[in-house]
mmCIF file of C-alpha atoms in Angstrom:
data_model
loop_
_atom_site.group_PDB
_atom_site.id
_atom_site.type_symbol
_atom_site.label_atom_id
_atom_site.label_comp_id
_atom_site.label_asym_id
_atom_site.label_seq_id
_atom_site.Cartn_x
_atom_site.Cartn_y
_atom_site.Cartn_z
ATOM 1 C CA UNK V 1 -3.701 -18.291 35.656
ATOM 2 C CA UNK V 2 -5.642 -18.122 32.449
ATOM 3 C CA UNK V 3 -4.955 -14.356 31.381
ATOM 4 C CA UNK V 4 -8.008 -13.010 29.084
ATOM 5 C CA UNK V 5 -10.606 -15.799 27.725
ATOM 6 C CA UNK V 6 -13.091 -15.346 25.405
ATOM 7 C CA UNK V 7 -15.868 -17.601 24.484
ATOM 8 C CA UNK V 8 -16.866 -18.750 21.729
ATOM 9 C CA UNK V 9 -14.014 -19.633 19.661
ATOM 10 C CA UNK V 10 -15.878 -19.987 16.155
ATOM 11 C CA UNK V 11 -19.677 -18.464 15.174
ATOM 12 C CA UNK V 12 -21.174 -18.585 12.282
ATOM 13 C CA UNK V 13 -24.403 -15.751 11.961
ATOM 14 C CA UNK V 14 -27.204 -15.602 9.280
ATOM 15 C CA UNK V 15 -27.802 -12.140 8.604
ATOM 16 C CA UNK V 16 -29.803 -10.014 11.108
ATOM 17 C CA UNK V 17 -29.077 -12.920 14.032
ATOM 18 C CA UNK V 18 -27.779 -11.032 17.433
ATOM 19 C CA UNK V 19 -25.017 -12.482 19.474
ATOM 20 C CA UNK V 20 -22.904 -11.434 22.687
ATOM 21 C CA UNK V 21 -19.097 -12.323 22.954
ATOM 22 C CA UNK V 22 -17.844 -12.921 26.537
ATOM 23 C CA UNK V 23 -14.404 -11.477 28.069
ATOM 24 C CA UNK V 24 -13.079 -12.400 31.283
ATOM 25 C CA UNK V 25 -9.678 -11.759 32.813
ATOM 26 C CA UNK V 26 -7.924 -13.132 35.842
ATOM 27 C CA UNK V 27 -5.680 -10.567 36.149
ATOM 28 C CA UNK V 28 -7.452 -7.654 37.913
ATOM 29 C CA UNK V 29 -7.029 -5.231 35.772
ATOM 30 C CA UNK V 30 -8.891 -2.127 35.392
ATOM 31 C CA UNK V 31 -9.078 -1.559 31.471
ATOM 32 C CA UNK V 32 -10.650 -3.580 28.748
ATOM 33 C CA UNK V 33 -11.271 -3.996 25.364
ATOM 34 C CA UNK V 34 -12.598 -5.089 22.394
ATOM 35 C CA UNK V 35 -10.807 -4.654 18.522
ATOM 36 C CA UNK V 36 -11.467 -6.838 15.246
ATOM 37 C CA UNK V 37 -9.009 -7.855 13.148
ATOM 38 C CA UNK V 38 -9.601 -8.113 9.206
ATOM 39 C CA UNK V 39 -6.567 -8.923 7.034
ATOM 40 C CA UNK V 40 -4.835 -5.895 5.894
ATOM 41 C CA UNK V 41 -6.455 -3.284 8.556
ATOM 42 C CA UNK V 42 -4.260 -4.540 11.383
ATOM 43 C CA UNK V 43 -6.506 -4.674 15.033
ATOM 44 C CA UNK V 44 -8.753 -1.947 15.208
ATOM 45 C CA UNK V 45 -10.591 -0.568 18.103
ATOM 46 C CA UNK V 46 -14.364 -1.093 18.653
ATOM 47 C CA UNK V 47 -15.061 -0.016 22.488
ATOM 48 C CA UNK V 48 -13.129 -0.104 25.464
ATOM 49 C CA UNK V 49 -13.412 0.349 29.443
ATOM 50 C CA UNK V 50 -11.394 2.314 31.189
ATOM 51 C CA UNK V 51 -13.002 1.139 34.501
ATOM 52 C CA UNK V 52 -16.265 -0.697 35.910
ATOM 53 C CA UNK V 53 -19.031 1.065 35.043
ATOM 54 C CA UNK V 54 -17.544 3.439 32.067
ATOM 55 C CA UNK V 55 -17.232 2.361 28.689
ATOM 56 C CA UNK V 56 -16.324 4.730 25.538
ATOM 57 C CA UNK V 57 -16.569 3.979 21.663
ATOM 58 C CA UNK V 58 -13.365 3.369 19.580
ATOM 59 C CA UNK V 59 -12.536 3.636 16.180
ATOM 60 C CA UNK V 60 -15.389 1.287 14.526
ATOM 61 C CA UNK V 61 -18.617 1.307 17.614
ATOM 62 C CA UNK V 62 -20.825 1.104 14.655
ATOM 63 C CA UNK V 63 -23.145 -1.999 14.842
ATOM 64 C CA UNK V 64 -22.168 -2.986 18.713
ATOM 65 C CA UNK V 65 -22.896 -2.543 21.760
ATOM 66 C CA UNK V 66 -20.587 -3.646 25.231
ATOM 67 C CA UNK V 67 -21.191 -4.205 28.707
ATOM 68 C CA UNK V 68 -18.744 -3.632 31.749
ATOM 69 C CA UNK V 69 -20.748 -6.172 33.853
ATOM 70 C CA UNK V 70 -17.825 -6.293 36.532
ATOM 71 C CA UNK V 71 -14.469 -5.505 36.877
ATOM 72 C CA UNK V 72 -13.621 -8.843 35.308
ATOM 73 C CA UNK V 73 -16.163 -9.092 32.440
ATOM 74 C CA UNK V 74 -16.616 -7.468 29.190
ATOM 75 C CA UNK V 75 -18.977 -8.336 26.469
ATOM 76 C CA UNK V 76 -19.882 -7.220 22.950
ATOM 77 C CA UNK V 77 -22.704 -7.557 21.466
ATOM 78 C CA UNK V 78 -24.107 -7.655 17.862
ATOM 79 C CA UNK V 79 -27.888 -6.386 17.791
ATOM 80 C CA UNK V 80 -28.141 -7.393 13.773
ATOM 81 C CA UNK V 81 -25.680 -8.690 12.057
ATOM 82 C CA UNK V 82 -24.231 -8.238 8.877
ATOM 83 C CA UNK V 83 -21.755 -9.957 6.342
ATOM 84 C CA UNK V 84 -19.429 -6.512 6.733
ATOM 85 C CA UNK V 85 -18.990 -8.022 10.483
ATOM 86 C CA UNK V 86 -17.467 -11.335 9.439
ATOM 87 C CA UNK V 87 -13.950 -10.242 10.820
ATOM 88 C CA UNK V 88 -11.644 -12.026 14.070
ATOM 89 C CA UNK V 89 -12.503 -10.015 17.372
ATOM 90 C CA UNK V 90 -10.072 -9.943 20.673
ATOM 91 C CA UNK V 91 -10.651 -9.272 23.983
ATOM 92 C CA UNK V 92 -7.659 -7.386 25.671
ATOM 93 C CA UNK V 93 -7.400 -6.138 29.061
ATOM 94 C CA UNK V 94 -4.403 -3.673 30.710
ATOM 95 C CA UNK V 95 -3.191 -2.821 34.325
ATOM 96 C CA UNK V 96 -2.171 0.828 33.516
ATOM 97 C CA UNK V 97 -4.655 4.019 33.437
ATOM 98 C CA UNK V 98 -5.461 4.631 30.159
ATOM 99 C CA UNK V 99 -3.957 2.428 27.290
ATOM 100 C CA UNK V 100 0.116 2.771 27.987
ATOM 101 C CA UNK V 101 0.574 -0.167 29.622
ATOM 102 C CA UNK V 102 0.769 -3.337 27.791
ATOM 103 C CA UNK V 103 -2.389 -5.237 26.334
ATOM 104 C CA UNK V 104 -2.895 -8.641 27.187
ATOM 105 C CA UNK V 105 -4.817 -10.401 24.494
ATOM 106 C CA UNK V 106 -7.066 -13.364 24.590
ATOM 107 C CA UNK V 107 -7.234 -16.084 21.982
ATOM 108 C CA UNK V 108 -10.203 -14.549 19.656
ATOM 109 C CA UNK V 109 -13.434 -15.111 18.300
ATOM 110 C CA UNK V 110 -13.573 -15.732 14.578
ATOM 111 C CA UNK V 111 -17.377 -15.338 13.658
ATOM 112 C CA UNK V 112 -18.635 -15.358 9.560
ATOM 113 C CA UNK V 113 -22.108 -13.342 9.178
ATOM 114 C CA UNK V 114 -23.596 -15.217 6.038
ATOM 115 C CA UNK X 1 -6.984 11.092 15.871
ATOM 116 C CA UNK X 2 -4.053 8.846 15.682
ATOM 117 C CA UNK X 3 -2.902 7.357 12.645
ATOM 118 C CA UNK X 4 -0.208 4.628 12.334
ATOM 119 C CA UNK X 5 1.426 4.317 9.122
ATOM 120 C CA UNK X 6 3.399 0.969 8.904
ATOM 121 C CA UNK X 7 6.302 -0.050 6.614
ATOM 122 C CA UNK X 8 6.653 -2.512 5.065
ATOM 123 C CA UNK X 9 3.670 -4.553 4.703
ATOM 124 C CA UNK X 10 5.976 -7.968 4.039
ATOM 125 C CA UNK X 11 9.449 -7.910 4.595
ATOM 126 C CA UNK X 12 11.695 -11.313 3.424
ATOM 127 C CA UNK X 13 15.520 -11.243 4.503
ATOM 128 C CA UNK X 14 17.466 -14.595 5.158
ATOM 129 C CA UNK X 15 17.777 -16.040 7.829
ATOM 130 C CA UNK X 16 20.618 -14.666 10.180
ATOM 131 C CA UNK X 17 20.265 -10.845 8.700
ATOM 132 C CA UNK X 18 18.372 -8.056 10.345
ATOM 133 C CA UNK X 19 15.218 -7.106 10.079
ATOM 134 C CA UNK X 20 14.120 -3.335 10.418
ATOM 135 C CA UNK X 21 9.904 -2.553 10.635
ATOM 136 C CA UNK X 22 9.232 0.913 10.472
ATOM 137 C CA UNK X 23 6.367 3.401 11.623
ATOM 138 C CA UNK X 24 4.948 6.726 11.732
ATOM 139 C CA UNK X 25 2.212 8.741 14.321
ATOM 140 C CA UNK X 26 0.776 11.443 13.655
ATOM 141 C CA UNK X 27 -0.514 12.800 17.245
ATOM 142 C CA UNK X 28 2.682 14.487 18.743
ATOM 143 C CA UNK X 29 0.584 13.686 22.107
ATOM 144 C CA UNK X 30 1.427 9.717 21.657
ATOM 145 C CA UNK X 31 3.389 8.408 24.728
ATOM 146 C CA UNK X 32 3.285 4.945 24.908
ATOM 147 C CA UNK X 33 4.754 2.914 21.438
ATOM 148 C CA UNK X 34 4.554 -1.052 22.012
ATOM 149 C CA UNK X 35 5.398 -4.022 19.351
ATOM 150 C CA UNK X 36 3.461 -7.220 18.968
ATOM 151 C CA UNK X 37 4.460 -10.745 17.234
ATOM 152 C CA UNK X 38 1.683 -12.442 15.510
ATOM 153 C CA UNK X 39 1.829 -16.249 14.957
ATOM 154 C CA UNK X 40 -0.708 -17.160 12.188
ATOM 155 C CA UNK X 41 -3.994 -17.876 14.091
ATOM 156 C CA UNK X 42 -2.729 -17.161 17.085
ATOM 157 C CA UNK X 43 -2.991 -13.862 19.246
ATOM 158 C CA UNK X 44 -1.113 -10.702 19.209
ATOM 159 C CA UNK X 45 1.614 -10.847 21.904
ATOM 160 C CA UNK X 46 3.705 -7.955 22.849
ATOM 161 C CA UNK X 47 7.677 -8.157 22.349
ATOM 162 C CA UNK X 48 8.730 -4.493 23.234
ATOM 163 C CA UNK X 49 7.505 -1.500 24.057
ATOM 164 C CA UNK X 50 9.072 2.231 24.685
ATOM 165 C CA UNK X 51 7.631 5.235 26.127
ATOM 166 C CA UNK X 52 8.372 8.640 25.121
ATOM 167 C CA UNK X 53 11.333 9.545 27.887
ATOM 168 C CA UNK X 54 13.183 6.894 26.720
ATOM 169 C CA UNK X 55 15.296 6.976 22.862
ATOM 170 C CA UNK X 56 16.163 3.716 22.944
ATOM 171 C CA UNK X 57 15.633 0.346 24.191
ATOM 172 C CA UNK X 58 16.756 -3.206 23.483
ATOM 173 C CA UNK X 59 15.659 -7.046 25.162
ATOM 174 C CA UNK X 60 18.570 -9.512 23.061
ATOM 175 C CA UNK X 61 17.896 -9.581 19.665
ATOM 176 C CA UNK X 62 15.002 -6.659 19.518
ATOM 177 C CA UNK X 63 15.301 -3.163 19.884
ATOM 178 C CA UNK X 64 13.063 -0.234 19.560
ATOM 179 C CA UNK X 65 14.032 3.286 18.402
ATOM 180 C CA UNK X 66 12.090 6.072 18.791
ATOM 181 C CA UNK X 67 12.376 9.825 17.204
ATOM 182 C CA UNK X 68 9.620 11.988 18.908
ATOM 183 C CA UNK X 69 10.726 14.790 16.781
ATOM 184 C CA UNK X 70 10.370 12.754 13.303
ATOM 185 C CA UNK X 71 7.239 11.341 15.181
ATOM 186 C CA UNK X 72 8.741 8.013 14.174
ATOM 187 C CA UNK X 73 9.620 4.407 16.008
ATOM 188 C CA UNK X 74 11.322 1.393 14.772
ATOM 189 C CA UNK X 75 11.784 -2.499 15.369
ATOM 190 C CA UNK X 76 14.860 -3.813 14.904
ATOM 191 C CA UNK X 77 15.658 -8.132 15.199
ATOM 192 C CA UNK X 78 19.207 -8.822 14.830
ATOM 193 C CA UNK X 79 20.519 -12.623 13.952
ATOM 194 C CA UNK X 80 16.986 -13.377 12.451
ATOM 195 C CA UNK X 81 15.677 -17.221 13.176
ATOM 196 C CA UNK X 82 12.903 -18.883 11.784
ATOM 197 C CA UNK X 83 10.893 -18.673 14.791
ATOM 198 C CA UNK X 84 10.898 -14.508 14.756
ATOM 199 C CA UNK X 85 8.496 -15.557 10.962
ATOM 200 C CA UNK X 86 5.259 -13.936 11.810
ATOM 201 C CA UNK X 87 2.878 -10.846 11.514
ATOM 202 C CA UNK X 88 4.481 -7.474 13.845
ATOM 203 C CA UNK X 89 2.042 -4.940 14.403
ATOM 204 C CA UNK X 90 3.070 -1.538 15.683
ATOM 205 C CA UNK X 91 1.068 1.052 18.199
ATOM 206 C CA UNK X 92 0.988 4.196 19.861
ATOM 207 C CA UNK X 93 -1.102 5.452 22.563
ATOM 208 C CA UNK X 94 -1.885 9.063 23.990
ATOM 209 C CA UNK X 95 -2.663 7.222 27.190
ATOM 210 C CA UNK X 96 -3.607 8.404 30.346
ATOM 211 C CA UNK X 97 -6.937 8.445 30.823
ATOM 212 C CA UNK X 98 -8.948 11.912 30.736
ATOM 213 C CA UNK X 99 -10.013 11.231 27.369
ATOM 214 C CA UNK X 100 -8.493 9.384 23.750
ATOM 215 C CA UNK X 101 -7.581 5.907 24.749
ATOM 216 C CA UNK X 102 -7.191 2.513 23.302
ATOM 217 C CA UNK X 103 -4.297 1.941 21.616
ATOM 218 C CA UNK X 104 -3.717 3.100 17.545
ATOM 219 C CA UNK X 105 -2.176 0.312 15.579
ATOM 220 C CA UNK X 106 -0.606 0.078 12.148
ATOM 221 C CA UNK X 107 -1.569 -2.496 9.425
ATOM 222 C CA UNK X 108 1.006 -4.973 10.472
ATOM 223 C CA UNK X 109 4.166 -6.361 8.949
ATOM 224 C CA UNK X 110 4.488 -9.887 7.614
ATOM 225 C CA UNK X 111 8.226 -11.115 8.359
ATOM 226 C CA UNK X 112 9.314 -14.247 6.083
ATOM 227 C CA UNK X 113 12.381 -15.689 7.541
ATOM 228 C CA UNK X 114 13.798 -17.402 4.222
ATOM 229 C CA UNK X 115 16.091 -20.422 5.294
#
């Protein structure tokens, strides 16, 4: 049972380069998301999915874009990127309605915009 | 919104004391108050969590409180070992569904174990 994975591990962007991060879980669960992680800000919330076929910003949308493509799949995308997007992003995915249920994480994407 | 405030932001006891992690909400509407361990480059991984019926709960050598009226929650690790040395990152959630969702974290706690 592999949980959450997220491909790729490590990216490295020029400037103004696009890219999509993948999310699948195993798990069937209903919610997903995506946060970043930058040291000192703690995980914070980009977009998430309540269900397939909804998504709903978060605390940072700004720069991204996502795509429920089923229930198991979640991607972001960066249209242009910039150096202010160099941060660690997870995938997480829940069972529960809403977010009070626990998050289950996958192993992150660490991606530098040069 | 929410907002998670998060004390302290590194926290070095020896190795055998307690360890207490504190944390404010702000959104008297937040239900749902989990704890995760962070390894270094590893992911977050939840340890406890406590929803808002409940005052207290405990799994061995963690335990959450939680004071809805205060609109505060805390972490407590007893007998500390090296292996509880990581990053601890509160959260609170409205939850739910029919609108905010996603959980609210704070800015994380960096527990030193010091042999």
């Amino acid at each position: 049972n592999a949980g959450v994975t997220q491909t790729p591990k490590f990216q490295v962007l020029k400037t103004g380069q696009s890219m999509t991060l993948q999310c699948a879980q195993d798990m069937n669960h209903n919610s997903m998301y995506w946060y970043r992680q930058d040291p000192g800000m703690g995980l914070r919330l980009i977009y998430y999915s309540a269900s397939e076929g909804t998504t709903d910003k978060g605390e940072v949308p700004n720069g991204y874009n996502v795509s429920r493509l089923n229930k198991r799949e979640f991607s972001l995308r960066l249209e242009s990127a910039a150096p202010s997007q160099t941060s660690v992003y997870f995938c997480a995915s829940s069972g529960g309605t809403g977010a009070n249920s626990p998050l289950h994480f996958g192993n992150g994407t660490r991606l530098t915009v040069t | 919104g929410e907002n998670v405030e998060q004390h302290p932001s590194t926290l070095s006891v020896q190795e055998g004391d307690s360890a207490v992690i504190k944390c404010t909400y702000s959104d008297s509407a937040s239900n749902y108050f989990p704890w995760y361990k962070q390894e270094l480059g590893k992911r977050p991984q939840l340890i406890i969590d406590i929803r808002s019926n409940v005052g207290e709960k405990k799994d061995q050598r963690i335990a959450v409180t939680l004071n809805k009226t205060a609109k505060h929650f805390s972490l407590h690790i007893t007998e500390t070992q090296p292996e509880d040395s990581a990053v601890y990152f509160c959260a609170a959630s409205i939850g739910g569904g029919g609108g905010a969702d996603g959980l609210t974290f704070g800015k994380g706690t960096h527990l030193i174990i010091q042999p």
